[in-house]
C-alpha positions as protocol buffer text, in pm:
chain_id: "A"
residue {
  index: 1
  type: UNK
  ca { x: 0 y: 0 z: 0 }
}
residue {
  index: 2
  type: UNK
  ca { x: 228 y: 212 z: 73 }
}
residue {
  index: 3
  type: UNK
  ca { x: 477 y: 150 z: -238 }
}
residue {
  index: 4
  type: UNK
  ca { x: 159 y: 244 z: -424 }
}
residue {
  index: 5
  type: UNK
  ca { x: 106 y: 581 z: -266 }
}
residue {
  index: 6
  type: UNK
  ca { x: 434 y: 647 z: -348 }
}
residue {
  index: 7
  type: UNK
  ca { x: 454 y: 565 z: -667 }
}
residue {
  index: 8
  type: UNK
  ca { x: 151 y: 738 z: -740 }
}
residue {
  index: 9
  type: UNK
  ca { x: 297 y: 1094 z: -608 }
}
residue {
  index: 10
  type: UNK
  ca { x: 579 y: 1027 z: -830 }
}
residue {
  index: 11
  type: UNK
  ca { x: 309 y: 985 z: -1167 }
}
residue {
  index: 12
  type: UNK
  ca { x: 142 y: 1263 z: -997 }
}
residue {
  index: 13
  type: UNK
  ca { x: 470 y: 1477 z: -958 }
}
residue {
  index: 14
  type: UNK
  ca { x: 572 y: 1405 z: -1318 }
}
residue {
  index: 15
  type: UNK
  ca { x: 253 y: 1496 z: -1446 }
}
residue {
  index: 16
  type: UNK
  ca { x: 261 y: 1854 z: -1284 }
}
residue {
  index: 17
  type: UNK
  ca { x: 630 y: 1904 z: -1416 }
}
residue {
  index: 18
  type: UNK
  ca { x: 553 y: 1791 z: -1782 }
}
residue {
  index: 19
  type: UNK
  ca { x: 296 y: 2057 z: -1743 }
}
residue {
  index: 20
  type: UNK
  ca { x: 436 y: 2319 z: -1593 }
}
residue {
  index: 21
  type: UNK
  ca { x: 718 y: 2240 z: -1867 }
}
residue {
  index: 22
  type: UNK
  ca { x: 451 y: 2233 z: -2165 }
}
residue {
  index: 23
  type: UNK
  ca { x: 309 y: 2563 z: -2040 }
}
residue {
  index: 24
  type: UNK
  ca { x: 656 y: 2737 z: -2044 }
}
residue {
  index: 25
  type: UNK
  ca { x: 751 y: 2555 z: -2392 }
}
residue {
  index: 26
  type: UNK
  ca { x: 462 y: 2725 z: -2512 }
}
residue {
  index: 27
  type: UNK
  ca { x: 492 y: 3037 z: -2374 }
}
residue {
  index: 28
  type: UNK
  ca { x: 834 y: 3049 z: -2507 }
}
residue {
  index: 29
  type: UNK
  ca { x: 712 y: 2956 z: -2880 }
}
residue {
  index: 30
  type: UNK
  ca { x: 520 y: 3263 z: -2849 }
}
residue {
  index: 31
  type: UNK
  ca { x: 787 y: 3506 z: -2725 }
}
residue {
  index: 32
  type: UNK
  ca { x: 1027 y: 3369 z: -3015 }
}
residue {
  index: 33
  type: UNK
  ca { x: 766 y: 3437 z: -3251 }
}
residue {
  index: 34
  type: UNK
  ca { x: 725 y: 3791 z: -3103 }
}
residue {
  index: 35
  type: UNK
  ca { x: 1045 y: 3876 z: -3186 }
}
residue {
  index: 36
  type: UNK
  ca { x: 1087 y: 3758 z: -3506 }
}
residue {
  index: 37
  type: UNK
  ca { x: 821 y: 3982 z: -3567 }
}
residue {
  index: 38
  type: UNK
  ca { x: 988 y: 4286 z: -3407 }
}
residue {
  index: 39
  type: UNK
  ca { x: 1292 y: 4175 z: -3640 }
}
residue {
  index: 40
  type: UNK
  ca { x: 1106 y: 4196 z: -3961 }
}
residue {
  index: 41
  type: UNK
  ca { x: 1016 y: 4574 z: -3861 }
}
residue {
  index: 42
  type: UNK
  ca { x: 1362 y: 4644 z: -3804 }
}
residue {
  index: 43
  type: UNK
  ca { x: 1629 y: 4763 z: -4074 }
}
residue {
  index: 44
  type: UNK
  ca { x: 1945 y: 4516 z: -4136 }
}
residue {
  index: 45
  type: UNK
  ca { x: 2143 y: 4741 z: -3879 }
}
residue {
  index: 46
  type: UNK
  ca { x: 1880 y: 4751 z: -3633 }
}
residue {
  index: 47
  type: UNK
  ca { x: 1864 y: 4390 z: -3676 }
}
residue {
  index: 48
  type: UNK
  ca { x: 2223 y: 4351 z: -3594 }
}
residue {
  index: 49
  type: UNK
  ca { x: 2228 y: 4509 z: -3313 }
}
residue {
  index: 50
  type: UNK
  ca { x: 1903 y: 4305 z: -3183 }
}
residue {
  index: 51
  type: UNK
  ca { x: 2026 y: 3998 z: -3248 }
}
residue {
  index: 52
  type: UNK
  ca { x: 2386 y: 4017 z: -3063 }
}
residue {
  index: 53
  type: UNK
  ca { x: 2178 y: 4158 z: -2727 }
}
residue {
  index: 54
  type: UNK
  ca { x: 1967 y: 3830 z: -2783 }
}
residue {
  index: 55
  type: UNK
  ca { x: 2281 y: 3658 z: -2771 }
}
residue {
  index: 56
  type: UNK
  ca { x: 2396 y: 3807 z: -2430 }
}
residue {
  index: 57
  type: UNK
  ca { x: 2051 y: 3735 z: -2305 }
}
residue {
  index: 58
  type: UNK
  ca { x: 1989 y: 3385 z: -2377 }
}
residue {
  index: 59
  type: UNK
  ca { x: 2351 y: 3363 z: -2214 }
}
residue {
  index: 60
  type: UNK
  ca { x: 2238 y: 3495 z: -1919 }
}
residue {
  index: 61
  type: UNK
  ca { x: 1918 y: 3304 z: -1899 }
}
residue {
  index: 62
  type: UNK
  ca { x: 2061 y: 2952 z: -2004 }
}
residue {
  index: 63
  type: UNK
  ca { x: 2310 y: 2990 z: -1683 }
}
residue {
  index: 64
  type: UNK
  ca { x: 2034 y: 3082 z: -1450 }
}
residue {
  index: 65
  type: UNK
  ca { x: 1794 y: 2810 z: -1573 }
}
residue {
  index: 66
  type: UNK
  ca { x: 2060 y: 2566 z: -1564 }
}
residue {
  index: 67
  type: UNK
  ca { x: 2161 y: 2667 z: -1185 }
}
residue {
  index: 68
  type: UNK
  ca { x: 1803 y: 2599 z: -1113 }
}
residue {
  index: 69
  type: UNK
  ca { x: 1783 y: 2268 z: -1299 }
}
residue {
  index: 70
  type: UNK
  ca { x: 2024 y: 2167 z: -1073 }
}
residue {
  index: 71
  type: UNK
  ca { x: 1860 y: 2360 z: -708 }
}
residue {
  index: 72
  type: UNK
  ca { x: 2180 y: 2580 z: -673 }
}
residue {
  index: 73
  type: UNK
  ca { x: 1988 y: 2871 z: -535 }
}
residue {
  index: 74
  type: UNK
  ca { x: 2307 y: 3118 z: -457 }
}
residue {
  index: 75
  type: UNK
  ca { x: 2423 y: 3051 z: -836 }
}
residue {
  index: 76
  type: UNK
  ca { x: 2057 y: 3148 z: -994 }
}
residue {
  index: 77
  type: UNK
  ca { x: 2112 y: 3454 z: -795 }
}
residue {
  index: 78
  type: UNK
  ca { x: 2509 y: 3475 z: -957 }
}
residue {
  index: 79
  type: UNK
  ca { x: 2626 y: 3435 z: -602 }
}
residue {
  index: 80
  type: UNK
  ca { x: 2889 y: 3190 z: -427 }
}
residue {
  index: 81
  type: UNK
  ca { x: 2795 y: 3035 z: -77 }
}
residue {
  index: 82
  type: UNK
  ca { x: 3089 y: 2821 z: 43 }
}
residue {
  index: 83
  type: UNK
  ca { x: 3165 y: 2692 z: 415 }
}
residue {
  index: 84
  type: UNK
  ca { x: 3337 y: 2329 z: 355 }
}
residue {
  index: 85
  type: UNK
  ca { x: 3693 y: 2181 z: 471 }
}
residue {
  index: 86
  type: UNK
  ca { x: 3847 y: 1931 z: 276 }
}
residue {
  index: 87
  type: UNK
  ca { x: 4109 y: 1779 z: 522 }
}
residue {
  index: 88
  type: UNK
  ca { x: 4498 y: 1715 z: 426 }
}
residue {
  index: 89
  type: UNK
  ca { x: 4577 y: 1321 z: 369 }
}
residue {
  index: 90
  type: UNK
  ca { x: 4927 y: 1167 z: 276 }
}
residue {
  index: 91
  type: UNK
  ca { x: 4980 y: 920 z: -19 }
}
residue {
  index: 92
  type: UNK
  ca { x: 5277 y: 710 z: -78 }
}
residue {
  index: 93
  type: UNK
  ca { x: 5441 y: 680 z: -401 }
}
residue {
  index: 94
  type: UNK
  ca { x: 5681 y: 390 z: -457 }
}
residue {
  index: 95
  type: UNK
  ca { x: 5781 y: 374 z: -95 }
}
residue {
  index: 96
  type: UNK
  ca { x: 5772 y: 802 z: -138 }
}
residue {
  index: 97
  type: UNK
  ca { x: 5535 y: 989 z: 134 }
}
residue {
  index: 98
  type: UNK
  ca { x: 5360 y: 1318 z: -10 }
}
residue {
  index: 99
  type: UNK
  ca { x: 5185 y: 1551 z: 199 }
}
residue {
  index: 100
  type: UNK
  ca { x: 4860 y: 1709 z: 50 }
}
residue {
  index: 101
  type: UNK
  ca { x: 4751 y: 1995 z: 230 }
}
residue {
  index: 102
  type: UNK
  ca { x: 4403 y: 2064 z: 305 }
}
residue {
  index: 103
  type: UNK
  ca { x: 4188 y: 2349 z: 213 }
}
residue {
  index: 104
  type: UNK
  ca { x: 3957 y: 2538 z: 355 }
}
residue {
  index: 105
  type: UNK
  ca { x: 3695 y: 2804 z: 212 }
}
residue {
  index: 106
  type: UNK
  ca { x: 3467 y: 3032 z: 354 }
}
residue {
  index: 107
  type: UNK
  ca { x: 3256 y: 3246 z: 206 }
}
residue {
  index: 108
  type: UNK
  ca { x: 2923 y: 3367 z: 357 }
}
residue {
  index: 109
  type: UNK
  ca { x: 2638 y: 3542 z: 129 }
}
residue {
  index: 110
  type: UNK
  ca { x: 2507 y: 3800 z: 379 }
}
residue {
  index: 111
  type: UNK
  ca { x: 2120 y: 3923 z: 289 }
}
residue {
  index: 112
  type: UNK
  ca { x: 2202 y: 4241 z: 149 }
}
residue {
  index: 113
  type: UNK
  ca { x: 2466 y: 4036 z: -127 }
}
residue {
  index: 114
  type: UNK
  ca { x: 2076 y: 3843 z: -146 }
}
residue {
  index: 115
  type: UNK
  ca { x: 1904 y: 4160 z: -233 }
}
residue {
  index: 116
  type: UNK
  ca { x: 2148 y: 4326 z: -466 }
}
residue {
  index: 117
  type: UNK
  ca { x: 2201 y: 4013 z: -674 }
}
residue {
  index: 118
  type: UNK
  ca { x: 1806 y: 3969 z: -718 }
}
residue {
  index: 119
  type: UNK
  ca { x: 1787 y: 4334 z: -808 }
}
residue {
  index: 120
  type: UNK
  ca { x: 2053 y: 4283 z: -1073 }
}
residue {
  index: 121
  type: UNK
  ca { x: 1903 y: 3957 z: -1160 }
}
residue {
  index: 122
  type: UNK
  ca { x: 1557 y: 4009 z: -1204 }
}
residue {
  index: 123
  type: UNK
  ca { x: 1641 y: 4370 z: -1398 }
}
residue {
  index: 124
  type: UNK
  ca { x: 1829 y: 4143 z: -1658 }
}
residue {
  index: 125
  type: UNK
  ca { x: 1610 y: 3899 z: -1726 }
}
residue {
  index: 126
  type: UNK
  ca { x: 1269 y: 4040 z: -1633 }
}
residue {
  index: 127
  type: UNK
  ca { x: 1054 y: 3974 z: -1953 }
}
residue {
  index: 128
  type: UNK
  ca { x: 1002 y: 4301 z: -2050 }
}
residue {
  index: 129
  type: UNK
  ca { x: 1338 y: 4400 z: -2117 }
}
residue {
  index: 130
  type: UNK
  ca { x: 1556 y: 4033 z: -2192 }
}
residue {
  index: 131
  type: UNK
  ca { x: 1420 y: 3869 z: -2579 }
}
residue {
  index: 132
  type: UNK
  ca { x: 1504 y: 3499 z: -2502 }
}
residue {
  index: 133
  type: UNK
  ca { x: 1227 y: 3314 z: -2517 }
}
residue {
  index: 134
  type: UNK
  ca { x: 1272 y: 3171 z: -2148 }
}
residue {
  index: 135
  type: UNK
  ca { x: 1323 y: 3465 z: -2028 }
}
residue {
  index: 136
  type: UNK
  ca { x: 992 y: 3417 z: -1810 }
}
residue {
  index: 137
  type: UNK
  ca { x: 1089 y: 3094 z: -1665 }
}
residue {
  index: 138
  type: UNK
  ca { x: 1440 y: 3242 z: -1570 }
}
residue {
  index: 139
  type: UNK
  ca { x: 1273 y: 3536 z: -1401 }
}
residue {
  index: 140
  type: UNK
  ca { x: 1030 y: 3252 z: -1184 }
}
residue {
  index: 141
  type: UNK
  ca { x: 1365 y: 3101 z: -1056 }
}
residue {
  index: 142
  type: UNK
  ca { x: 1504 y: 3411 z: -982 }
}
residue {
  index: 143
  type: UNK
  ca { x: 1176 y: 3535 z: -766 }
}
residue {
  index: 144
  type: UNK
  ca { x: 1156 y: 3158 z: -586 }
}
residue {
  index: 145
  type: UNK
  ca { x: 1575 y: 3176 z: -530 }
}
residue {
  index: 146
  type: UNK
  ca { x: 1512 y: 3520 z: -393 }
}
residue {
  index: 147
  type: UNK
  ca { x: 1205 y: 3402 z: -199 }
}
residue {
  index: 148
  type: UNK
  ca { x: 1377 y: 3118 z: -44 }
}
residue {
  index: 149
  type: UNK
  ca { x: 1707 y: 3258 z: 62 }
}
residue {
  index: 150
  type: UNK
  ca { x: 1540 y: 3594 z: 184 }
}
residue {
  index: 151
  type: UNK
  ca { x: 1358 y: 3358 z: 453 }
}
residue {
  index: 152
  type: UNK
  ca { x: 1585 y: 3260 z: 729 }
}
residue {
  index: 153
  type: UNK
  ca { x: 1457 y: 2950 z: 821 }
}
residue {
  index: 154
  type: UNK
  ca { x: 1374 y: 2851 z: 478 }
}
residue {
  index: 155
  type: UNK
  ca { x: 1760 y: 2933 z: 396 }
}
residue {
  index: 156
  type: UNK
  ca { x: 1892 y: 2744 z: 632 }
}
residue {
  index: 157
  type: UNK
  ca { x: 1753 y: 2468 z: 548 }
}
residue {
  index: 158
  type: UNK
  ca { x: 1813 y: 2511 z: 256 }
}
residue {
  index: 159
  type: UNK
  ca { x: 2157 y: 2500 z: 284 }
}
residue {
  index: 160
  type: UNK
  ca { x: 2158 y: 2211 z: 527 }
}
residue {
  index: 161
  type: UNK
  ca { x: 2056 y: 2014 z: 239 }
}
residue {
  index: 162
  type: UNK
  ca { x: 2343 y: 2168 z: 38 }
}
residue {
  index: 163
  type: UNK
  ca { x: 2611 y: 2099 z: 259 }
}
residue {
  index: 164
  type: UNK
  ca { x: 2479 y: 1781 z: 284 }
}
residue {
  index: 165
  type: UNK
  ca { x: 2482 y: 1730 z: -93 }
}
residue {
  index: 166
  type: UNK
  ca { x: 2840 y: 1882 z: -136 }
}
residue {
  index: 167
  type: UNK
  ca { x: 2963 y: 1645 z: 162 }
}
residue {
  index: 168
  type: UNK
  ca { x: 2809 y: 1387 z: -52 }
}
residue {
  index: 169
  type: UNK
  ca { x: 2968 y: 1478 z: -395 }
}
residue {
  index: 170
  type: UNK
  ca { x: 3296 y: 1556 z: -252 }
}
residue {
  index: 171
  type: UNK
  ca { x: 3319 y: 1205 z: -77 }
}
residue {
  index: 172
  type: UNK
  ca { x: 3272 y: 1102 z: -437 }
}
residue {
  index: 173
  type: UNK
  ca { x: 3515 y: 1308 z: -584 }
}
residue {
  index: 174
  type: UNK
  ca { x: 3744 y: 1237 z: -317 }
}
residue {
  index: 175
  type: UNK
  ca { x: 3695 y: 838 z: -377 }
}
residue {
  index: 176
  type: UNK
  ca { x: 3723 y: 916 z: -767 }
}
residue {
  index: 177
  type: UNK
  ca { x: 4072 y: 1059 z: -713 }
}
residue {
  index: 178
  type: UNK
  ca { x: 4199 y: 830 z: -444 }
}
residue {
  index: 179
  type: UNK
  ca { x: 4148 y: 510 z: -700 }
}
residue {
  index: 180
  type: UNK
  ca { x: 4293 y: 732 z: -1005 }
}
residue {
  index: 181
  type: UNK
  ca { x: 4604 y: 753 z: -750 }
}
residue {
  index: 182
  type: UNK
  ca { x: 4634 y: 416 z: -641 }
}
residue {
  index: 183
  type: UNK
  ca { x: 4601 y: 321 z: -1025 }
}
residue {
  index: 184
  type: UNK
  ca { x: 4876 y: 508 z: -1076 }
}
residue {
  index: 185
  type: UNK
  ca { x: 5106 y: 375 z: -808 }
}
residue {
  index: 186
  type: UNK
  ca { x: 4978 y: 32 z: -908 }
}
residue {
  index: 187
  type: UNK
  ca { x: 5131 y: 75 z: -1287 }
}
residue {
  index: 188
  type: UNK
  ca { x: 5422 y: 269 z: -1181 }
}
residue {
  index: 189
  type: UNK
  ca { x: 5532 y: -20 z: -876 }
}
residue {
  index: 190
  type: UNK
  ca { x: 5494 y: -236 z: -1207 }
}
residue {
  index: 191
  type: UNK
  ca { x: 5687 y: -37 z: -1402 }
}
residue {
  index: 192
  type: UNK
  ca { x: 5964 y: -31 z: -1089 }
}
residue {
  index: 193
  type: UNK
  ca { x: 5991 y: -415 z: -1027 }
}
residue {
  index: 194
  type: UNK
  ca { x: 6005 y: -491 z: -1425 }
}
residue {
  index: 195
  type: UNK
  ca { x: 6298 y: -255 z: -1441 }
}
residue {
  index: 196
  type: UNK
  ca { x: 6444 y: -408 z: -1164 }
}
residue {
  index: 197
  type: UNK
  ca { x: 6435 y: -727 z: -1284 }
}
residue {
  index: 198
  type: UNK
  ca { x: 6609 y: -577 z: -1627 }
}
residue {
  index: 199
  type: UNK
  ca { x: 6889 y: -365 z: -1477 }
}
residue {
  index: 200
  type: UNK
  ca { x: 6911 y: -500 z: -1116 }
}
residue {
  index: 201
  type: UNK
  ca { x: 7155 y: -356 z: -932 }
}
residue {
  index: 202
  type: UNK
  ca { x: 7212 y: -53 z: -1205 }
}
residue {
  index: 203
  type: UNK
  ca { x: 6829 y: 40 z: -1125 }
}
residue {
  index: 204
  type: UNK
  ca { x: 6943 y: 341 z: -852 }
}
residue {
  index: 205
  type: UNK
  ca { x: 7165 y: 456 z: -1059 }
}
residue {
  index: 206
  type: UNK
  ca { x: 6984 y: 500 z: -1402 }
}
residue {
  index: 207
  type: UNK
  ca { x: 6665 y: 685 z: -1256 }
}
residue {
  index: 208
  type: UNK
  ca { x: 6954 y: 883 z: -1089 }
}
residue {
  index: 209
  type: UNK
  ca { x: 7047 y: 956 z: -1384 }
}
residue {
  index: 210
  type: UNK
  ca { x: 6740 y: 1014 z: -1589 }
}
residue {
  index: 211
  type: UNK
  ca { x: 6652 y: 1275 z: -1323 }
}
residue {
  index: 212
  type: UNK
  ca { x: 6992 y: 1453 z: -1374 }
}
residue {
  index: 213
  type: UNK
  ca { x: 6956 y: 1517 z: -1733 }
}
């Protein structure tokens, strides 16, 4: 029973984004046709000079809708929130111990960085004034970013869940790197015993070498 509830808030959930997604498709069909039509009115300089600020703002939108495709509320809003640690850890190399030193960044968005970056925002792709054709959908993300972050409680849990999915992809990252490194000193503890078995005792002295020339 309830494996069936869930899976029918899923169909339901789906449903209401295909929607929601139809509506804007549409709604950006309409906008594109707009300006074509604004285009035709317009000499070949005129033109020009439309088409490269339709350029900067589909940039702009594209970046903001793909921030919000992916919840990253500060980066809709152009802004950086970073309090995370990553922790120094040694590796050894062919009996070699490296040290790699951790890092740590900090960087707080205070509410008035919130407010100024909607302002700026919101001005650049408000429909009115920005020709892309999404234009409307990237101004919605920008109002619920703004919404969400301008709420205390709302932000911070909001950014609970983001530590917790930075934690998350860092652990990944972290284990992606770690077996890139021990693949490494796998193939080059190869590459160290099959030379020693070829030069034996003249090993030391050729990589000795090598590095001196």
């Amino acid at each position: 029973q309830k494996q069936e509830q869930e899976e029918a808030e899923r169909r339901k959930k789906a449903e209401e984004e295909r929607l929601i997604q139809e509506a804007a498709d549409k709604v950006a069909a309409e906008r594109e046709r707009a300006f074509q039509a604004e285009l035709d009115r317009m000499n070949v300089e005129q033109q020009k000079a439309a088409l490269r600020q339709k350029k900067k703002d589909a940039r702009m939108v594209r970046s903001i809708l793909n921030a919000s495709k992916h919840k990253d509320l500060y980066k809709v809003l152009g802004l950086r929130n970073w309090n995370w640690k990553i922790p120094a850890r040694t590796i050894g190399v062919a009996g070699l111990s490296f040290q790699i030193p951790g890092i740590t960044v900090i960087k707080e968005v205070t509410m008035k960085d919130i407010r100024k970056a909607y302002r700026q925002r919101a001005m650049a792709v408000h429909p009115d004034k920005n020709k892309d054709g999404r234009a409307q959908e990237a101004f919605i993300a920008v109002e619920e970013s703004a919404s969400i972050l301008s709420d205390n409680v709302l932000r911070q849990q909001y950014d609970k869940e983001l530590q917790q999915y930075r934690r998350e992809r860092r652990q990944s990252q972290l284990e992606l790197v770690s077996g890139l490194v021990n693949t490494f000193q796998s193939t080059l503890l190869g590459m160290l015993k099959a030379l020693r078995m070829i030069l034996g005792p003249f090993l030391t002295p050729v990589i000795i070498i090598g590095l001196l020339i």
